[in-house]
Backbone as CSV, one residue per row, in Angstrom:
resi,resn,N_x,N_y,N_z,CA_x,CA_y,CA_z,C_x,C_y,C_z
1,UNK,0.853,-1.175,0.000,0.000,0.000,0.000,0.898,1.238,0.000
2,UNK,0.870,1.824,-1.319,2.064,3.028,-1.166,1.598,4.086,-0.047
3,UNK,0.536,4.126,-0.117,-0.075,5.626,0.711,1.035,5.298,2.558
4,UNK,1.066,4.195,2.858,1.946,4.016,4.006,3.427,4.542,3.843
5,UNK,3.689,4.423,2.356,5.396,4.787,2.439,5.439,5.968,2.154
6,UNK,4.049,6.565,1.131,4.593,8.247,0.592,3.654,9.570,1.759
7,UNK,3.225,8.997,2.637,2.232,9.708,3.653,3.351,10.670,4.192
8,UNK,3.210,12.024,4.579,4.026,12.920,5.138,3.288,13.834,5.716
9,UNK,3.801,14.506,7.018,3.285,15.348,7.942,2.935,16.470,6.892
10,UNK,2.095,17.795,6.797,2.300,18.216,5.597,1.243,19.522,6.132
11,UNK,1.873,20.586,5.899,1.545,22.082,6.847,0.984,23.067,6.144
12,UNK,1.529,23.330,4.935,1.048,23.982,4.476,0.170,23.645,2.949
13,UNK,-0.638,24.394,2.599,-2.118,23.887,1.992,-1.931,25.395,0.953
14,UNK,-2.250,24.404,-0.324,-3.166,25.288,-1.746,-4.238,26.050,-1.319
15,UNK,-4.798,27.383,-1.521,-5.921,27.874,-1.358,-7.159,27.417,-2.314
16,UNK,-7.815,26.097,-1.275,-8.269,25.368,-2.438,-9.644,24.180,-1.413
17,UNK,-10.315,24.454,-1.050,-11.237,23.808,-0.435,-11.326,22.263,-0.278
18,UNK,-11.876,21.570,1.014,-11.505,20.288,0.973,-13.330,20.195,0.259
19,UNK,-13.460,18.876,-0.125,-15.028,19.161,-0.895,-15.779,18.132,0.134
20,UNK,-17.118,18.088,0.074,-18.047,17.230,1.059,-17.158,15.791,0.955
21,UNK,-17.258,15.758,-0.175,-17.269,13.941,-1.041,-15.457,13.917,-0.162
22,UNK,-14.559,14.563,-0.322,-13.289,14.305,0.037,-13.778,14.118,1.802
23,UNK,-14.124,15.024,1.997,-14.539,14.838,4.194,-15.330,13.592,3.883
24,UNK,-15.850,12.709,3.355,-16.797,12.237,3.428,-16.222,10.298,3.498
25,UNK,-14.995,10.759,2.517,-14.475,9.634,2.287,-13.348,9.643,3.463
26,UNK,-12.889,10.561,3.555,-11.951,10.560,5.011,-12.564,10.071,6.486
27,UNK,-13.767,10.322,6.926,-14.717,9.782,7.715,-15.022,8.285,7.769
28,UNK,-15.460,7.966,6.469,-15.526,6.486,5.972,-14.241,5.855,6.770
29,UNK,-13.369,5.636,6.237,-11.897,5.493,6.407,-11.545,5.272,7.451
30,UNK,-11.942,6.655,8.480,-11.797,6.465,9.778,-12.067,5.659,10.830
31,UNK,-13.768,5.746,9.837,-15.213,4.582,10.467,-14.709,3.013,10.902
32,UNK,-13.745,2.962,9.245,-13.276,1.460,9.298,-12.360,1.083,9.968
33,UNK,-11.739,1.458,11.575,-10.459,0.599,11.728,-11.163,0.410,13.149
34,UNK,-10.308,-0.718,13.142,-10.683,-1.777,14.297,-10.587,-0.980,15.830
35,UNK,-12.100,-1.335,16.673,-11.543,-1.152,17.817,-11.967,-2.598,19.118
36,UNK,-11.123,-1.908,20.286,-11.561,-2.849,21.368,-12.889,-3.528,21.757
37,UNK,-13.510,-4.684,21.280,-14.791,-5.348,21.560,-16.232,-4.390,20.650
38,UNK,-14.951,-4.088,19.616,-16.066,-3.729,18.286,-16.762,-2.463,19.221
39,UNK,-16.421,-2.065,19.795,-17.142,-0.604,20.487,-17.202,1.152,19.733
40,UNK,-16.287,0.576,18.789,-16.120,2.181,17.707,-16.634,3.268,18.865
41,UNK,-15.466,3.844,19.784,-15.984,5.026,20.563,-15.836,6.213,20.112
42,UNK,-15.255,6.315,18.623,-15.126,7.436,18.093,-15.648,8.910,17.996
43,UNK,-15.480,10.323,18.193,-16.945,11.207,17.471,-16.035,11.814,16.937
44,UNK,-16.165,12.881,15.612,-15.740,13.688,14.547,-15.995,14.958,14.676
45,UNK,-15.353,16.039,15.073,-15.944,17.439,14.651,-15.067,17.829,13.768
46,UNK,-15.698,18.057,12.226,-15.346,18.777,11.041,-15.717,20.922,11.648
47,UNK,-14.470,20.555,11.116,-14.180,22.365,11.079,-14.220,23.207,10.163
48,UNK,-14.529,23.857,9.760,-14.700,24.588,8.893,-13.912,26.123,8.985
49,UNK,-14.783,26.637,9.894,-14.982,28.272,10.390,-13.524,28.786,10.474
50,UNK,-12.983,29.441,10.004,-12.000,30.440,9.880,-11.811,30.952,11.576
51,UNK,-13.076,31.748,12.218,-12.233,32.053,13.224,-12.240,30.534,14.126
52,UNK,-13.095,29.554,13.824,-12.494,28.670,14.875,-10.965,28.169,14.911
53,UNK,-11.049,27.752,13.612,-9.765,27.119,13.182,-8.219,28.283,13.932
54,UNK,-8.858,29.428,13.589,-7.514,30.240,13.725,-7.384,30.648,15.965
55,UNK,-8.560,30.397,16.144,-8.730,30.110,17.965,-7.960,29.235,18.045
56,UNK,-7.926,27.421,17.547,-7.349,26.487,17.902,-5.901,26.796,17.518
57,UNK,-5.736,27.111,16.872,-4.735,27.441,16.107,-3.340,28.089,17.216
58,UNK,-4.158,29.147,17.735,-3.830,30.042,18.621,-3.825,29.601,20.376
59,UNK,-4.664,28.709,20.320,-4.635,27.702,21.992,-4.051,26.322,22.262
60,UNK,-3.639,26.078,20.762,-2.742,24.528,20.990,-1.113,24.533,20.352
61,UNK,-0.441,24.630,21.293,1.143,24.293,21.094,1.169,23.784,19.542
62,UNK,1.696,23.837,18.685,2.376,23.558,17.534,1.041,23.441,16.210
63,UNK,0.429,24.013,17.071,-0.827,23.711,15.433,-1.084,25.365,14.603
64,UNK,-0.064,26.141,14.311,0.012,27.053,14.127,-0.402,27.405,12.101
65,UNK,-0.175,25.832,11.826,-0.740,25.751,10.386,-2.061,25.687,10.604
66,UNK,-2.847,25.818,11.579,-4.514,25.546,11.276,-5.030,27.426,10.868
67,UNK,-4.429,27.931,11.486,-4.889,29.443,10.794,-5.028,29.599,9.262
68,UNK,-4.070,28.977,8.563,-4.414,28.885,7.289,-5.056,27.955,6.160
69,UNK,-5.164,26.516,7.318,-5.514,25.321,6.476,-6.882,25.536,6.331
70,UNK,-7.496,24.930,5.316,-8.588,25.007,5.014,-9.968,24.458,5.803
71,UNK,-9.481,23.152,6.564,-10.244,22.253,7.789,-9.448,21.970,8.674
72,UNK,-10.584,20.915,9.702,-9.621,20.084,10.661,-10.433,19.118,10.902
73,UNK,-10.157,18.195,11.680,-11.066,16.872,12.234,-10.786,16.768,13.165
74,UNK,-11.535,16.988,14.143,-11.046,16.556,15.502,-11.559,15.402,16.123
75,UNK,-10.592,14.027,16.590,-10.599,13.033,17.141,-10.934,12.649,18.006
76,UNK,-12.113,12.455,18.561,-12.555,12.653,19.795,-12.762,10.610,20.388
77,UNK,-12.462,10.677,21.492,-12.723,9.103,22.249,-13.802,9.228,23.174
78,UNK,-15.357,8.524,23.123,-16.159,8.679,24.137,-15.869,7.623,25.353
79,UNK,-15.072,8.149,26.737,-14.727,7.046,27.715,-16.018,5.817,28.020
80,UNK,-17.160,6.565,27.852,-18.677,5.881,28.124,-18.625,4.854,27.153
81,UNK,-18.103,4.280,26.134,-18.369,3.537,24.526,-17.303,2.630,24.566
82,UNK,-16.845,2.023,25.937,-16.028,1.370,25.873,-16.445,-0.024,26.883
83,UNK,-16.476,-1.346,26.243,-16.605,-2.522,27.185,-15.602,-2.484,27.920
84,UNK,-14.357,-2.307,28.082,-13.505,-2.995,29.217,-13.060,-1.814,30.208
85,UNK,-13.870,-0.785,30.430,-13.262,-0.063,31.749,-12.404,-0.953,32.418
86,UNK,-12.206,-0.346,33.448,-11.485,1.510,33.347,-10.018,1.288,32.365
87,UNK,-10.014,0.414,31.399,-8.668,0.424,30.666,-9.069,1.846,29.525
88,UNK,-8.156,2.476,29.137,-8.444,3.482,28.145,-8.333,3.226,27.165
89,UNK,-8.832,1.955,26.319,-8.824,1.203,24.954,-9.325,2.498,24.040
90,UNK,-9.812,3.520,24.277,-10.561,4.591,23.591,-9.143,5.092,22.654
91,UNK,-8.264,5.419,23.463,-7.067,6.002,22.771,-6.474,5.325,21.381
92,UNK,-6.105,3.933,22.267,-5.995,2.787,20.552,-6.749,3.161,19.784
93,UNK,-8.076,3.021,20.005,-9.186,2.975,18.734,-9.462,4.473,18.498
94,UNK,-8.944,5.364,18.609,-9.149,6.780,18.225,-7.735,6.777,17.540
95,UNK,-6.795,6.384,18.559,-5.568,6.270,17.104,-5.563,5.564,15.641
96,UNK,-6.134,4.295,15.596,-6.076,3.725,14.408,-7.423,4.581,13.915
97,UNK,-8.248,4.682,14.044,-9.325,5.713,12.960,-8.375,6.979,12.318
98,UNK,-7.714,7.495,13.616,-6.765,8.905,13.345,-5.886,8.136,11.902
99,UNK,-5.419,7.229,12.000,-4.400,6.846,11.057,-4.771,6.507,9.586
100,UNK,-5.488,6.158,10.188,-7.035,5.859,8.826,-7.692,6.789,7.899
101,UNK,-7.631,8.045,8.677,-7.617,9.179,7.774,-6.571,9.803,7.466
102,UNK,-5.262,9.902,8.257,-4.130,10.079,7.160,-4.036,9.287,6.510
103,UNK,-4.275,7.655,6.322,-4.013,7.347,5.175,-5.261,7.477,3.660
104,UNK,-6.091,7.891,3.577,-7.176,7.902,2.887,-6.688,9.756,2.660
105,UNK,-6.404,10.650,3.685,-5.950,11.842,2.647,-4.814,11.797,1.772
106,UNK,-3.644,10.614,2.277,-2.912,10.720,0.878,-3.656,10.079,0.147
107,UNK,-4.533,8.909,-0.099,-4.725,8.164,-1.142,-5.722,8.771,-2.068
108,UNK,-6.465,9.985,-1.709,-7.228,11.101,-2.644,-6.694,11.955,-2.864
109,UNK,-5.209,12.746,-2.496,-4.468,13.581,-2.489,-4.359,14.509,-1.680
110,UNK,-5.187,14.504,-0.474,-4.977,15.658,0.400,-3.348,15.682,1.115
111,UNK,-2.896,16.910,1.408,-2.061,17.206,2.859,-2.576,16.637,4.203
112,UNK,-1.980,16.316,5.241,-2.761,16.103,6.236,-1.427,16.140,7.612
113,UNK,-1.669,16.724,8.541,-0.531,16.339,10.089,-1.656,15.994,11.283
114,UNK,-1.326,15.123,11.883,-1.689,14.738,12.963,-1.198,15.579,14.322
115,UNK,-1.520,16.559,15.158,-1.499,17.577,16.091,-2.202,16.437,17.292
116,UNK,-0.814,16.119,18.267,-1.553,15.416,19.532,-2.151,16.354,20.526
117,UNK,-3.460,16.117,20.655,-3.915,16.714,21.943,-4.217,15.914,23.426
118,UNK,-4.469,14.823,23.413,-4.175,13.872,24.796,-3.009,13.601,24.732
119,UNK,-2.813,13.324,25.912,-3.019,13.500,27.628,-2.448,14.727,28.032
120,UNK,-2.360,16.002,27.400,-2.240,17.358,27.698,-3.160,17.867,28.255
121,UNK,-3.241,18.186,29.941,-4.388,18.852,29.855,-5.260,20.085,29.822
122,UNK,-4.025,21.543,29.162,-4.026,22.397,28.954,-4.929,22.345,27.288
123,UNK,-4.114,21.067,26.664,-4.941,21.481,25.005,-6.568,20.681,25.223
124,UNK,-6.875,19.918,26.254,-7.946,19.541,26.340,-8.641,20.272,26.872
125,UNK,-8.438,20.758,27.341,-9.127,22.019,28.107,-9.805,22.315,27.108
126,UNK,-8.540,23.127,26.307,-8.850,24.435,25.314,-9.720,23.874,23.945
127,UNK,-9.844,22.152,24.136,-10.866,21.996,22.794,-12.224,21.987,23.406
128,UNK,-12.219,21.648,25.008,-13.330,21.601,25.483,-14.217,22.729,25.605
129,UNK,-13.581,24.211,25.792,-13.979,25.232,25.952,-14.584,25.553,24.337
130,UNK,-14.000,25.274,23.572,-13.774,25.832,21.882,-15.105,25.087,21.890
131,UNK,-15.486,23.535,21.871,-16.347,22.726,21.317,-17.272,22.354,22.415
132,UNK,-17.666,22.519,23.328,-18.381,21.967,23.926,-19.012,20.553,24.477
133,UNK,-17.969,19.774,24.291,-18.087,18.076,24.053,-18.143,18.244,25.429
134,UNK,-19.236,16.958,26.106,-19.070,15.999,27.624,-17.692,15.731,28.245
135,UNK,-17.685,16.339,29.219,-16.490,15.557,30.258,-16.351,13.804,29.633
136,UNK,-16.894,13.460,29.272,-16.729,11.958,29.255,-16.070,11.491,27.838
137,UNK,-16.347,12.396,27.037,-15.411,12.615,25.533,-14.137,13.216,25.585
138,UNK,-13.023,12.736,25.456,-11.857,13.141,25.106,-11.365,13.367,24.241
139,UNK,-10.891,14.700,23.968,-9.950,14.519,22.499,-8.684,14.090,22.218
140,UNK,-8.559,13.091,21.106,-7.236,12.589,21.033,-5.913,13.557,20.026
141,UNK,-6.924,14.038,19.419,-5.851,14.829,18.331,-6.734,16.044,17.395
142,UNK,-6.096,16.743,16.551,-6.760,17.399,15.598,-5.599,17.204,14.156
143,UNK,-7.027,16.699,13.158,-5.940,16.538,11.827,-6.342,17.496,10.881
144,UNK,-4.851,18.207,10.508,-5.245,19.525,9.896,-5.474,19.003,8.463
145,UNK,-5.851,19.790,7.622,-5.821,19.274,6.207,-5.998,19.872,5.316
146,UNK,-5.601,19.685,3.979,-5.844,20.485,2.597,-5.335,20.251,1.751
147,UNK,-5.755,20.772,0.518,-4.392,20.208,-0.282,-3.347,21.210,-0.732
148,UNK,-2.170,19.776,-0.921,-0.994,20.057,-0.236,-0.288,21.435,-1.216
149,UNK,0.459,22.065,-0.404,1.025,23.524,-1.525,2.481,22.821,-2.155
150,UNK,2.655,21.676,-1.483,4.044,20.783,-2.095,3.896,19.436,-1.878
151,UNK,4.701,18.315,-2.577,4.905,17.022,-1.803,6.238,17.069,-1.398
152,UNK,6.207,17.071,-0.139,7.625,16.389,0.300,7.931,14.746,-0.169
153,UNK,8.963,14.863,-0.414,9.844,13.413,-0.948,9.428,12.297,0.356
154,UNK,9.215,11.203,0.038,9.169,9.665,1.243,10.196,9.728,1.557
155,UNK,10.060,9.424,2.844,11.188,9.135,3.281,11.151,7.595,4.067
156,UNK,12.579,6.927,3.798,12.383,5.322,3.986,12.938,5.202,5.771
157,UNK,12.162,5.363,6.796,11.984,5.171,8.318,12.507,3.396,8.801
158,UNK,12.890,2.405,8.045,13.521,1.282,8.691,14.305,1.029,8.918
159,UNK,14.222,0.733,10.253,15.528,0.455,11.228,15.611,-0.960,11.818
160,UNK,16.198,-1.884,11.103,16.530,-3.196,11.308,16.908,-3.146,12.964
161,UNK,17.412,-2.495,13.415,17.912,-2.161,15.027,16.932,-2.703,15.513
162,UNK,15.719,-1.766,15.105,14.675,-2.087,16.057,13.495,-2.779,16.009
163,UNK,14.006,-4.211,15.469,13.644,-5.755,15.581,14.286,-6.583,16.396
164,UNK,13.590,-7.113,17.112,13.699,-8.166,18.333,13.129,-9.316,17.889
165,UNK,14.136,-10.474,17.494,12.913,-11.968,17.583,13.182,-12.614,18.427
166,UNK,12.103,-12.850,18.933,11.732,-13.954,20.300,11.958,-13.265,21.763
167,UNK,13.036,-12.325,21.803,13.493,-11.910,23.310,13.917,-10.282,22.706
168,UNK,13.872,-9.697,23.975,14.729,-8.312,23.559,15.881,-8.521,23.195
């Protein structure tokens, strides 16, 4: 699956709208990855709004490309939507959805970076205040997106080092 080898963090964005059908298929995507006892605790807030985007932008450590990107998605884990309390299986399964839509924005062509917001609890705060989600919903991340104003080159990340068989 190339979209795994040519996928890149990717900041800055064409002045150029993401379209329903592109959010639509990125969602899908997300929908599909596996979680703990089939519980999908996932929720989605699509962004749009200029001044929101440029608030978050402005209240979370390193997401300073959302002022100009065109959207965002924010990753949210409902703690309530989970069979195996009190383990936080929410995070896994909010990560692989998260991953799921970076890989589905390269494979339609979008830009896309993944911006961690758990277990910070200054940027959770600040999505809670911004969005209004339940104490019981957490956000895991916000993925900025658009399309891209460049491709950065793949870069090949394997490190034989760090394979272990059978024992450390």
């Amino acid at each position: 699956m190339k979209e795994i080898f040519e996928r890149r963090s990717v900041r800055k964005y064409a002045d150029r709208p993401v379209t329903p059908e592109e959010v639509e298929k990125l969602l899908r995507a997300a929908m599909q990855a596996p979680s703990a006892g089939n519980e999908q605790p996932w929720h989605f807030i699509v962004v749009r709004d200029r001044e929101t985007l440029t608030e978050i932008s402005r209240t979370q450590q390193y997401a300073g490309m959302l002022e100009h990107a065109p959207m965002a998605v924010v990753v949210l884990g409902d703690e309530e939507a989970q069979r195996y309390r009190p383990y936080d299986y929410w995070v896994q399964d909010c990560s692989a959805a998260l991953q799921n839509l970076l890989l589905e924005a390269e494979h339609i062509g979008l830009g896309a970076v993944w911006l961690g917001v758990w277990p910070v609890p200054e940027r959770v705060s600040n999505l809670r205040r911004i969005f209004g989600f339940p104490e019981t919903v957490q956000p895991l991340g916000i993925v900025s997106l658009g399309h891209p104003e460049s491709h950065p080159d793949p870069v090949d990340r394997y490190q034989p080092d760090r394979i272990h068989t059978e024992k450390w």
